[in-house]
Short mmCIF file of N, CA and C in Angstrom, two decimals:
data_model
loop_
_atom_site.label_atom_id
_atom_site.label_comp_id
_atom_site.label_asym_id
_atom_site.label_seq_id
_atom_site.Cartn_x
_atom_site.Cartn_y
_atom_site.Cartn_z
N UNK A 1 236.68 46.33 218.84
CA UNK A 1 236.81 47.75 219.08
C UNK A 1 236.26 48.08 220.45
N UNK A 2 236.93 49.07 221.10
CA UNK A 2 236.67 49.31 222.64
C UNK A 2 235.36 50.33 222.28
N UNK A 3 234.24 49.94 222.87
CA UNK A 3 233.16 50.83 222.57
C UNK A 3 233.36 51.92 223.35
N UNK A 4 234.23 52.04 224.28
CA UNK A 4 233.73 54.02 224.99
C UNK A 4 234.51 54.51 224.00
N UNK A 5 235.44 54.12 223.10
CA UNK A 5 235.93 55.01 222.51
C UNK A 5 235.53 55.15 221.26
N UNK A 6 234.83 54.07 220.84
CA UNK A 6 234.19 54.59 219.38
C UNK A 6 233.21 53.91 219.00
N UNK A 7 231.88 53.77 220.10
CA UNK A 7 230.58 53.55 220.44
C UNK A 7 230.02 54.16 219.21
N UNK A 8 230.00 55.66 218.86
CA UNK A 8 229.63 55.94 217.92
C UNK A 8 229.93 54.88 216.18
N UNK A 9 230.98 54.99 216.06
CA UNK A 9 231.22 54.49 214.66
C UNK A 9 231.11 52.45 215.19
N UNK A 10 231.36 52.18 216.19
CA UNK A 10 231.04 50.84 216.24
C UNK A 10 229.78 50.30 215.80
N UNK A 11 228.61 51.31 216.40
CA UNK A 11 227.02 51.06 216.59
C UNK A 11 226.54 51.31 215.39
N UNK A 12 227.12 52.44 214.49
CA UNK A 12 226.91 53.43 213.79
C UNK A 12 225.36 53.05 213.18
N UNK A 13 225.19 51.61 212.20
CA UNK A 13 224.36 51.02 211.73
C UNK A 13 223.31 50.50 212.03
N UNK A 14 224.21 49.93 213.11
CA UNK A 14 223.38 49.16 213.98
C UNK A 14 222.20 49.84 214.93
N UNK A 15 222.45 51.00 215.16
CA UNK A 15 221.76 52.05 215.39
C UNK A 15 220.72 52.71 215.33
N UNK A 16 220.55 52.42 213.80
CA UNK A 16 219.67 52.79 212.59
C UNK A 16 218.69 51.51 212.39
N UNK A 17 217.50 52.03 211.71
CA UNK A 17 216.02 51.50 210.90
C UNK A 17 217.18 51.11 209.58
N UNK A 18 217.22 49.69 209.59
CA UNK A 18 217.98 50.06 208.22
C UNK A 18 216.80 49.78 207.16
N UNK A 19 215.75 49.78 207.13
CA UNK A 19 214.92 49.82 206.35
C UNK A 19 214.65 51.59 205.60
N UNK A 20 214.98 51.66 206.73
CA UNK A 20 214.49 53.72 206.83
C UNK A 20 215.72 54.10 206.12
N UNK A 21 217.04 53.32 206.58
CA UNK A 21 218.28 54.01 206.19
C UNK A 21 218.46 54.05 204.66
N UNK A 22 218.04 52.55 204.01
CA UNK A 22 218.13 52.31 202.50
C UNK A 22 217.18 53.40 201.78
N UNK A 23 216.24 53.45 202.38
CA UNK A 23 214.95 53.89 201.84
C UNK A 23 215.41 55.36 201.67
N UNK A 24 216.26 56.54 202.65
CA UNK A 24 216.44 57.47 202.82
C UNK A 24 218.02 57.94 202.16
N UNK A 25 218.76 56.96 201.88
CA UNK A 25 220.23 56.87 201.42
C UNK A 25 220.73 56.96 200.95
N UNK A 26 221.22 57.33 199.52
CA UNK A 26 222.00 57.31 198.37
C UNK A 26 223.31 56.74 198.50
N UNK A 27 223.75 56.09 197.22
CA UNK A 27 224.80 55.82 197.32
C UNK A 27 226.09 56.75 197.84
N UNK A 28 226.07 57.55 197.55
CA UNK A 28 227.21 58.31 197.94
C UNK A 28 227.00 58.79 199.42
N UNK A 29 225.86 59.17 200.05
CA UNK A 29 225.70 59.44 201.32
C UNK A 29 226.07 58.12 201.46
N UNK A 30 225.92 56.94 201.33
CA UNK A 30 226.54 55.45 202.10
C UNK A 30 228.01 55.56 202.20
N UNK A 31 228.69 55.76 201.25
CA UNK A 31 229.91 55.54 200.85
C UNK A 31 230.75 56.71 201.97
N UNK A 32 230.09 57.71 201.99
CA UNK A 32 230.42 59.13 202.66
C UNK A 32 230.37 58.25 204.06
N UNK A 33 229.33 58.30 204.79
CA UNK A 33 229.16 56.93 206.20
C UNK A 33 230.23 56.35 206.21
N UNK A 34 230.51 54.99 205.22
CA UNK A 34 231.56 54.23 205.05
C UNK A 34 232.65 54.85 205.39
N UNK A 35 233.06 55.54 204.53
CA UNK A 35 234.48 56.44 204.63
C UNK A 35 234.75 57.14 206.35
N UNK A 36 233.83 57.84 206.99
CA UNK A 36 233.51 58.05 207.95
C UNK A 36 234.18 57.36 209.42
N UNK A 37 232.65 56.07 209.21
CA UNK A 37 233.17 54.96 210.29
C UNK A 37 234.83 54.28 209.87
N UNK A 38 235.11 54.25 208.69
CA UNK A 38 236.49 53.69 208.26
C UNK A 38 237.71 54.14 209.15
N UNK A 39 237.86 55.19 209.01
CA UNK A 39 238.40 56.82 209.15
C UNK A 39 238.46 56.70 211.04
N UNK A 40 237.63 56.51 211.18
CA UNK A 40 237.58 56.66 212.89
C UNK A 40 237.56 55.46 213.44
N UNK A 41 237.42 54.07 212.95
CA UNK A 41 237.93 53.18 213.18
C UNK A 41 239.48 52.67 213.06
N UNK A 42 239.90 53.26 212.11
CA UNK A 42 240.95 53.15 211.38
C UNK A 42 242.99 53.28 212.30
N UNK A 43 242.52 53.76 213.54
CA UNK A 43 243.44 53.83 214.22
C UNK A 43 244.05 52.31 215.52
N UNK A 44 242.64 51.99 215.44
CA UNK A 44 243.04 50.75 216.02
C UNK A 44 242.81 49.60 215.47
N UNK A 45 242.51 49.17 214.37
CA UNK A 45 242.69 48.63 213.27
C UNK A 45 243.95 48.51 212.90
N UNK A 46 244.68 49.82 212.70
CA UNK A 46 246.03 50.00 212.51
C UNK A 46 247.37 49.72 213.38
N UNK A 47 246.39 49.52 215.04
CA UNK A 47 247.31 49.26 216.01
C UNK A 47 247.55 47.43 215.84
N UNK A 48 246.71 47.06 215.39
CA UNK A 48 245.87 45.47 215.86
C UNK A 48 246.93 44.76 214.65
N UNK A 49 246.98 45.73 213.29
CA UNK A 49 247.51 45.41 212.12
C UNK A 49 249.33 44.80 212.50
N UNK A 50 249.44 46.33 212.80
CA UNK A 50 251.01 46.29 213.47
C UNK A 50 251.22 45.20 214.71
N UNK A 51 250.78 45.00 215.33
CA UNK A 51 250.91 43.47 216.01
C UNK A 51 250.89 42.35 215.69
N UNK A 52 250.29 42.22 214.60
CA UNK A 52 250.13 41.01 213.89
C UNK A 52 251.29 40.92 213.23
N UNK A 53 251.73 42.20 212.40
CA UNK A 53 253.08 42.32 211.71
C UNK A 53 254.47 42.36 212.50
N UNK A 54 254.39 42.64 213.69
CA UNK A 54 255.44 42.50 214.73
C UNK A 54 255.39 41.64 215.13
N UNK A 55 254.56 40.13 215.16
CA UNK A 55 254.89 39.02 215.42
C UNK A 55 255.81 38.35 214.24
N UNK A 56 255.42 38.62 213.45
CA UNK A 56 256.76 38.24 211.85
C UNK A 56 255.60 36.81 211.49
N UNK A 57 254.46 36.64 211.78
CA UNK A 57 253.65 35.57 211.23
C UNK A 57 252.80 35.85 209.83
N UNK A 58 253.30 35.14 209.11
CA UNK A 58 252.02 35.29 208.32
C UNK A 58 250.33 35.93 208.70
N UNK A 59 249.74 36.54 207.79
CA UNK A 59 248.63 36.82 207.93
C UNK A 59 247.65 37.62 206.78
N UNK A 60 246.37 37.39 206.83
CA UNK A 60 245.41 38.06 206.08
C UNK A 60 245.08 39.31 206.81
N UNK A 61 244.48 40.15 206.15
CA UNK A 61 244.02 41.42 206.97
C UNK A 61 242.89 41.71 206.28
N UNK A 62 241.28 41.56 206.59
CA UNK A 62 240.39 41.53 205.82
C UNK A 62 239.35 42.18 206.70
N UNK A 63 238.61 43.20 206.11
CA UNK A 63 237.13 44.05 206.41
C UNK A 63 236.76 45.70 205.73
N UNK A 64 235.33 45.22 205.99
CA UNK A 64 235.02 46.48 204.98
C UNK A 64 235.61 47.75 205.47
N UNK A 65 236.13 48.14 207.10
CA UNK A 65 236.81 49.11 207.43
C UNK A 65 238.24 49.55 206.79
N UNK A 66 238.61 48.47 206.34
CA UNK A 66 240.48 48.61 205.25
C UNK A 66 240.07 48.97 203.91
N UNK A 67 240.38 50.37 204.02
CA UNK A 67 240.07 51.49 202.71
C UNK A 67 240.75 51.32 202.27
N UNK A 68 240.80 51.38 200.82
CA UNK A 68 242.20 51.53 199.84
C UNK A 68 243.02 52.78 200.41
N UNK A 69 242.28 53.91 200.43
CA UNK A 69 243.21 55.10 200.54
C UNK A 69 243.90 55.23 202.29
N UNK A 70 243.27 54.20 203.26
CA UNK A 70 243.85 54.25 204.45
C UNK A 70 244.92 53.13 204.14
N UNK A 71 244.98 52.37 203.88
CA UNK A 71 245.38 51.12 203.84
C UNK A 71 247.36 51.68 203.08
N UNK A 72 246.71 52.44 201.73
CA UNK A 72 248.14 53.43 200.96
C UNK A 72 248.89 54.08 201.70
N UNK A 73 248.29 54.67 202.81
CA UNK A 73 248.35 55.96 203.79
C UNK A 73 249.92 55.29 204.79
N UNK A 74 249.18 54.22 205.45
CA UNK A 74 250.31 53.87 206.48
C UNK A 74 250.53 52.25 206.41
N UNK A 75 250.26 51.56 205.39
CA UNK A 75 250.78 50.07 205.11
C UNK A 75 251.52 49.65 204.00
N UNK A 76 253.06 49.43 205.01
CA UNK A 76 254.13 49.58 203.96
C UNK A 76 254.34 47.94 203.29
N UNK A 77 253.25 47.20 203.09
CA UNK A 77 253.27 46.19 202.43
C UNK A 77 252.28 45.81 201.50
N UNK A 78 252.29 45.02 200.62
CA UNK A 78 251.47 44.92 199.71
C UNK A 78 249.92 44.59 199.49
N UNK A 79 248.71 44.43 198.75
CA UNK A 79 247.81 43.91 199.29
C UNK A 79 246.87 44.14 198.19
N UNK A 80 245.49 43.40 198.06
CA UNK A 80 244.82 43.17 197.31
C UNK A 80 243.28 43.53 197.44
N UNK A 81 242.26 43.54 197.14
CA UNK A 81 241.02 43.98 197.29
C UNK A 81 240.03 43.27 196.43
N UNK A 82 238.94 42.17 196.96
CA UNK A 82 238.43 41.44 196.90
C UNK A 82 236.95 41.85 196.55
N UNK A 83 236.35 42.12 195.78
CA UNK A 83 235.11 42.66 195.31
C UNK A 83 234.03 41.65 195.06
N UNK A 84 232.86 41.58 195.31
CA UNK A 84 231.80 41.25 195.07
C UNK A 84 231.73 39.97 193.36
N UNK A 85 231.41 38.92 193.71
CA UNK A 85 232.04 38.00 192.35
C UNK A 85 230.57 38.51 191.72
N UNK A 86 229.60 38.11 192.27
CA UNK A 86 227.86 38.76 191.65
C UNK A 86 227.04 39.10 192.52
N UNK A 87 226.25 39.86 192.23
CA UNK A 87 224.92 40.15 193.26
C UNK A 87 224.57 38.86 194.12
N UNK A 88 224.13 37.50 193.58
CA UNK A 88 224.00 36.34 193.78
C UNK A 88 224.26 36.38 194.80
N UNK A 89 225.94 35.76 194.57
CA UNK A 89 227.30 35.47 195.63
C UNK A 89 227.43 36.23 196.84
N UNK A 90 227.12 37.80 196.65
CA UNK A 90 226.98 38.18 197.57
C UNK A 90 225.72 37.83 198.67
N UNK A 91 224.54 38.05 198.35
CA UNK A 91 223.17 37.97 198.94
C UNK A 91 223.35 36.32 199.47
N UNK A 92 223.74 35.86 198.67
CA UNK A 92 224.13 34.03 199.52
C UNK A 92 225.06 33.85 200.42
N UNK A 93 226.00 35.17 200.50
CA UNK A 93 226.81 35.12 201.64
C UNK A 93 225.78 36.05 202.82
N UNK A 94 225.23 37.06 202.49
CA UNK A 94 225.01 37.68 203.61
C UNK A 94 223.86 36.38 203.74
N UNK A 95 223.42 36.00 203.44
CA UNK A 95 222.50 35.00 204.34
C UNK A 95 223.19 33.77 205.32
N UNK A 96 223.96 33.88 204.64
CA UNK A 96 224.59 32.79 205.52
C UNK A 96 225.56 33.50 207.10
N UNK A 97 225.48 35.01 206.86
CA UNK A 97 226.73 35.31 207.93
C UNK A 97 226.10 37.11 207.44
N UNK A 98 225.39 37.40 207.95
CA UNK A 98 224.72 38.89 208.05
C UNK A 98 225.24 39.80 208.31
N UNK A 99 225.49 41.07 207.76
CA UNK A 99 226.21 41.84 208.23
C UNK A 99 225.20 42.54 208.87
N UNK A 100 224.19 42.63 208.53
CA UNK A 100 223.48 43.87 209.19
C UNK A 100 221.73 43.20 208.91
N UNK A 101 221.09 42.94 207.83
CA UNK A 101 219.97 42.45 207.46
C UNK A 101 219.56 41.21 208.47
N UNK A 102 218.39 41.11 209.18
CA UNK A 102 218.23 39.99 209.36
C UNK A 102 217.43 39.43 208.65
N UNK A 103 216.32 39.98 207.84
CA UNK A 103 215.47 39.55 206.80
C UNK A 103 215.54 39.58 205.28
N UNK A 104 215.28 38.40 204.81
CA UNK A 104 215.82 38.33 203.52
C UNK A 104 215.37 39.40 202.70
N UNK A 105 214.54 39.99 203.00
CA UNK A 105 214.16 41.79 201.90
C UNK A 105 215.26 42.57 202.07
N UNK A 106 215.88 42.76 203.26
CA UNK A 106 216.73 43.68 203.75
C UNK A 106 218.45 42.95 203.44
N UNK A 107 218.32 41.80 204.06
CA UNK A 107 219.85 41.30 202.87
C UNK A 107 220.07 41.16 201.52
N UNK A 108 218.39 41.15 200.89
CA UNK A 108 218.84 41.41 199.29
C UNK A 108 219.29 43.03 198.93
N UNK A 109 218.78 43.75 199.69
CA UNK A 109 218.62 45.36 199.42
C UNK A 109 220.35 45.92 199.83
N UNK A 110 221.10 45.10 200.66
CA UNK A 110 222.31 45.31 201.40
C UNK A 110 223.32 44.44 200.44
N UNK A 111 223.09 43.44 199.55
CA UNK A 111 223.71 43.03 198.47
C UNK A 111 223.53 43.75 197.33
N UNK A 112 222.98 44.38 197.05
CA UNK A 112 222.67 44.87 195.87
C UNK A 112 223.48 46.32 196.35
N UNK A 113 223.50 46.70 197.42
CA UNK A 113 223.97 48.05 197.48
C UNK A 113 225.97 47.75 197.76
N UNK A 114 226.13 46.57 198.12
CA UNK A 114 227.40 46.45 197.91
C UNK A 114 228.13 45.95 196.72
N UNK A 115 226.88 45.24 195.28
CA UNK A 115 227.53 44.81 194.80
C UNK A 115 227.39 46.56 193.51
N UNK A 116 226.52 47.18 194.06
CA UNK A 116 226.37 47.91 192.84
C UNK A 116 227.30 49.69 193.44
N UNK A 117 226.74 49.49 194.82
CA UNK A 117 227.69 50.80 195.19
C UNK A 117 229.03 50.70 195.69
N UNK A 118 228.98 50.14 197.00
CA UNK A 118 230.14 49.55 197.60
C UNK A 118 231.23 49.06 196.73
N UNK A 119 231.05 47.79 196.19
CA UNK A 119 231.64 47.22 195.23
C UNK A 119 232.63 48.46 194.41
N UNK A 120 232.03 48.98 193.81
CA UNK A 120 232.79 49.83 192.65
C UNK A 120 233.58 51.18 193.07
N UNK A 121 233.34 51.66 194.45
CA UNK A 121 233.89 52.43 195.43
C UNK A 121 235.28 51.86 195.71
N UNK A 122 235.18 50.71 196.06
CA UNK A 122 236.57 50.07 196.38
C UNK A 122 237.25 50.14 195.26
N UNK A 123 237.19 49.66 194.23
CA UNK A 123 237.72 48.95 193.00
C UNK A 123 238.32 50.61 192.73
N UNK A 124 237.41 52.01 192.40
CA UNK A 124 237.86 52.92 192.20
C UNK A 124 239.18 53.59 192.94
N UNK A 125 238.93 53.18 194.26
CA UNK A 125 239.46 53.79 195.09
C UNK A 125 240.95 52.77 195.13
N UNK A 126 241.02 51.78 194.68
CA UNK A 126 242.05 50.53 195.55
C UNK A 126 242.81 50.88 193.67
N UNK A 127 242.09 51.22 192.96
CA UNK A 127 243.20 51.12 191.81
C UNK A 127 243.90 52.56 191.67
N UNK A 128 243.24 53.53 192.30
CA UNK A 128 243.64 54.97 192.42
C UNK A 128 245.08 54.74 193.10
N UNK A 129 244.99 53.83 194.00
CA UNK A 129 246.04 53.66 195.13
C UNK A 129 247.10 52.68 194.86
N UNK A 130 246.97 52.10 193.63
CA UNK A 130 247.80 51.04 192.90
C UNK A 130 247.65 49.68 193.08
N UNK A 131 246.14 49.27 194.14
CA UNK A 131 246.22 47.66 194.49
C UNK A 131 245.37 47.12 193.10
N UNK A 132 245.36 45.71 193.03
CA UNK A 132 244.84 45.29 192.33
C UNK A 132 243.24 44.75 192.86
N UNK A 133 242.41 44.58 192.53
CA UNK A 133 240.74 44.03 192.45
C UNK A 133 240.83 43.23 192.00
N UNK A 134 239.27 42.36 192.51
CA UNK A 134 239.46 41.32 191.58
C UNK A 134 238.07 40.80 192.27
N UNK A 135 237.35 40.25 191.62
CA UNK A 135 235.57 39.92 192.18
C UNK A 135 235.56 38.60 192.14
N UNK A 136 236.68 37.77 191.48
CA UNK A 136 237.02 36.38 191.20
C UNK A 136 237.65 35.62 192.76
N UNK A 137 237.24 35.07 193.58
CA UNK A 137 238.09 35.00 194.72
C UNK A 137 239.34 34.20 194.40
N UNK A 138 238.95 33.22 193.38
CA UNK A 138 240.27 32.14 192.95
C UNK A 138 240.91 33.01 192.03
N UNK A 139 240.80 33.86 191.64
CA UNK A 139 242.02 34.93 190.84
C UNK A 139 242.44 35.51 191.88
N UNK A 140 241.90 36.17 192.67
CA UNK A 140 242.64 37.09 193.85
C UNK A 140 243.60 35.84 194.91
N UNK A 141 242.73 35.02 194.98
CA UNK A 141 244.14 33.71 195.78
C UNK A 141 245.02 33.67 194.95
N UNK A 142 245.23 33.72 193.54
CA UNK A 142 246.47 33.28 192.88
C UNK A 142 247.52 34.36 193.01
N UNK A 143 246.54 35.93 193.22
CA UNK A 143 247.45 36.84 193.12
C UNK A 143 248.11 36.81 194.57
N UNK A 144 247.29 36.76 195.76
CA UNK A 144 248.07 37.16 196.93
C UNK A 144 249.08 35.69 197.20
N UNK A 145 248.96 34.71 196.40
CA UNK A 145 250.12 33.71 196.78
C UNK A 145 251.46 34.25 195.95
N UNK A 146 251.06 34.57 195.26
CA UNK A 146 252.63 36.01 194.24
C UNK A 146 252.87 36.71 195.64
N UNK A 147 252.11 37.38 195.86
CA UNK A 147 252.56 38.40 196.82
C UNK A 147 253.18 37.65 197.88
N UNK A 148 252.86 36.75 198.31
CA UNK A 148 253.20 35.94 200.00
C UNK A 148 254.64 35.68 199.13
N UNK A 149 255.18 34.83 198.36
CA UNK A 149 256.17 34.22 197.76
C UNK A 149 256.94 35.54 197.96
N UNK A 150 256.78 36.61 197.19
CA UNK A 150 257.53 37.90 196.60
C UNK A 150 257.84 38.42 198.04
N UNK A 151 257.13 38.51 199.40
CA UNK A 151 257.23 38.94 200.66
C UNK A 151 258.66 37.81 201.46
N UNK A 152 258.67 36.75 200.86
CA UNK A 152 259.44 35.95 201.56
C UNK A 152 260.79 35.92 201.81
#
């Protein structure tokens, strides 16, 4: 993302005490944020998308910025939504590849808030919109190889 143009929602987090931020946060004020930076990211995301799709190559399209309800909005192809398999799974991934925590207090506190808030935001939101979920990653591979086949 070109930061003069969206320095704000790029930094957004990064920005922040996220110690202060959890501590001060509710789920829904997160989700509200989320939706937010999504939303205003969401245009060149959408440009980046369409290039990939105007090359005619195969491809994944994966990040916490691809909302169900943006994603319904202007992507005329199919797609799936990948949820949190356990608290565990998650907190063992953010250690290995951080989204934001660098200390293990603060990546357990950032797993737990995706597997308990985040998490179920999507799932609500991605079945509102007709995609399927799925917290299983080897169930969601079986489904998007249907989809790749059915696209062909």
């Amino acid at each position: 993302f070109r930061r003069d143009e969206h320095a704000d929602w790029v930094d957004f987090f990064w920005n922040k005490n996220e110690a202060e931020y959890w501590a001060k946060t509710d789920c829904e004020e997160h989700w509200r944020n989320m939706v937010r930076q999504s939303e205003a990211l969401w245009p060149e995301i959408f440009k980046k998308i369409g290039k990939v799709v105007k090359s005619g190559k195969p491809a994944i399209f994966e990040g916490v910025n691809i909302l169900p309800h943006l994603a319904h909005k202007d992507l005329d192809f199919p797609g799936i939504f990948l949820l949190g398999e356990s608290l565990e799974t998650i907190l063992r991934r953010n250690k290995q590849d951080p989204r934001w925590g660098q200390t293990e207090e603060l990546q357990k506190k950032e797993a737990e808030i995706f597997f308990n808030c985040e998490g179920p935001k999507y799932k609500q939101e991605a079945e509102k919109h007709g995609f399927k979920t799925f917290p299983d990653p080897m169930l969601a591979e079986k489904e998007l190889l249907k989809i790749l086949r059915i696209q062909k």
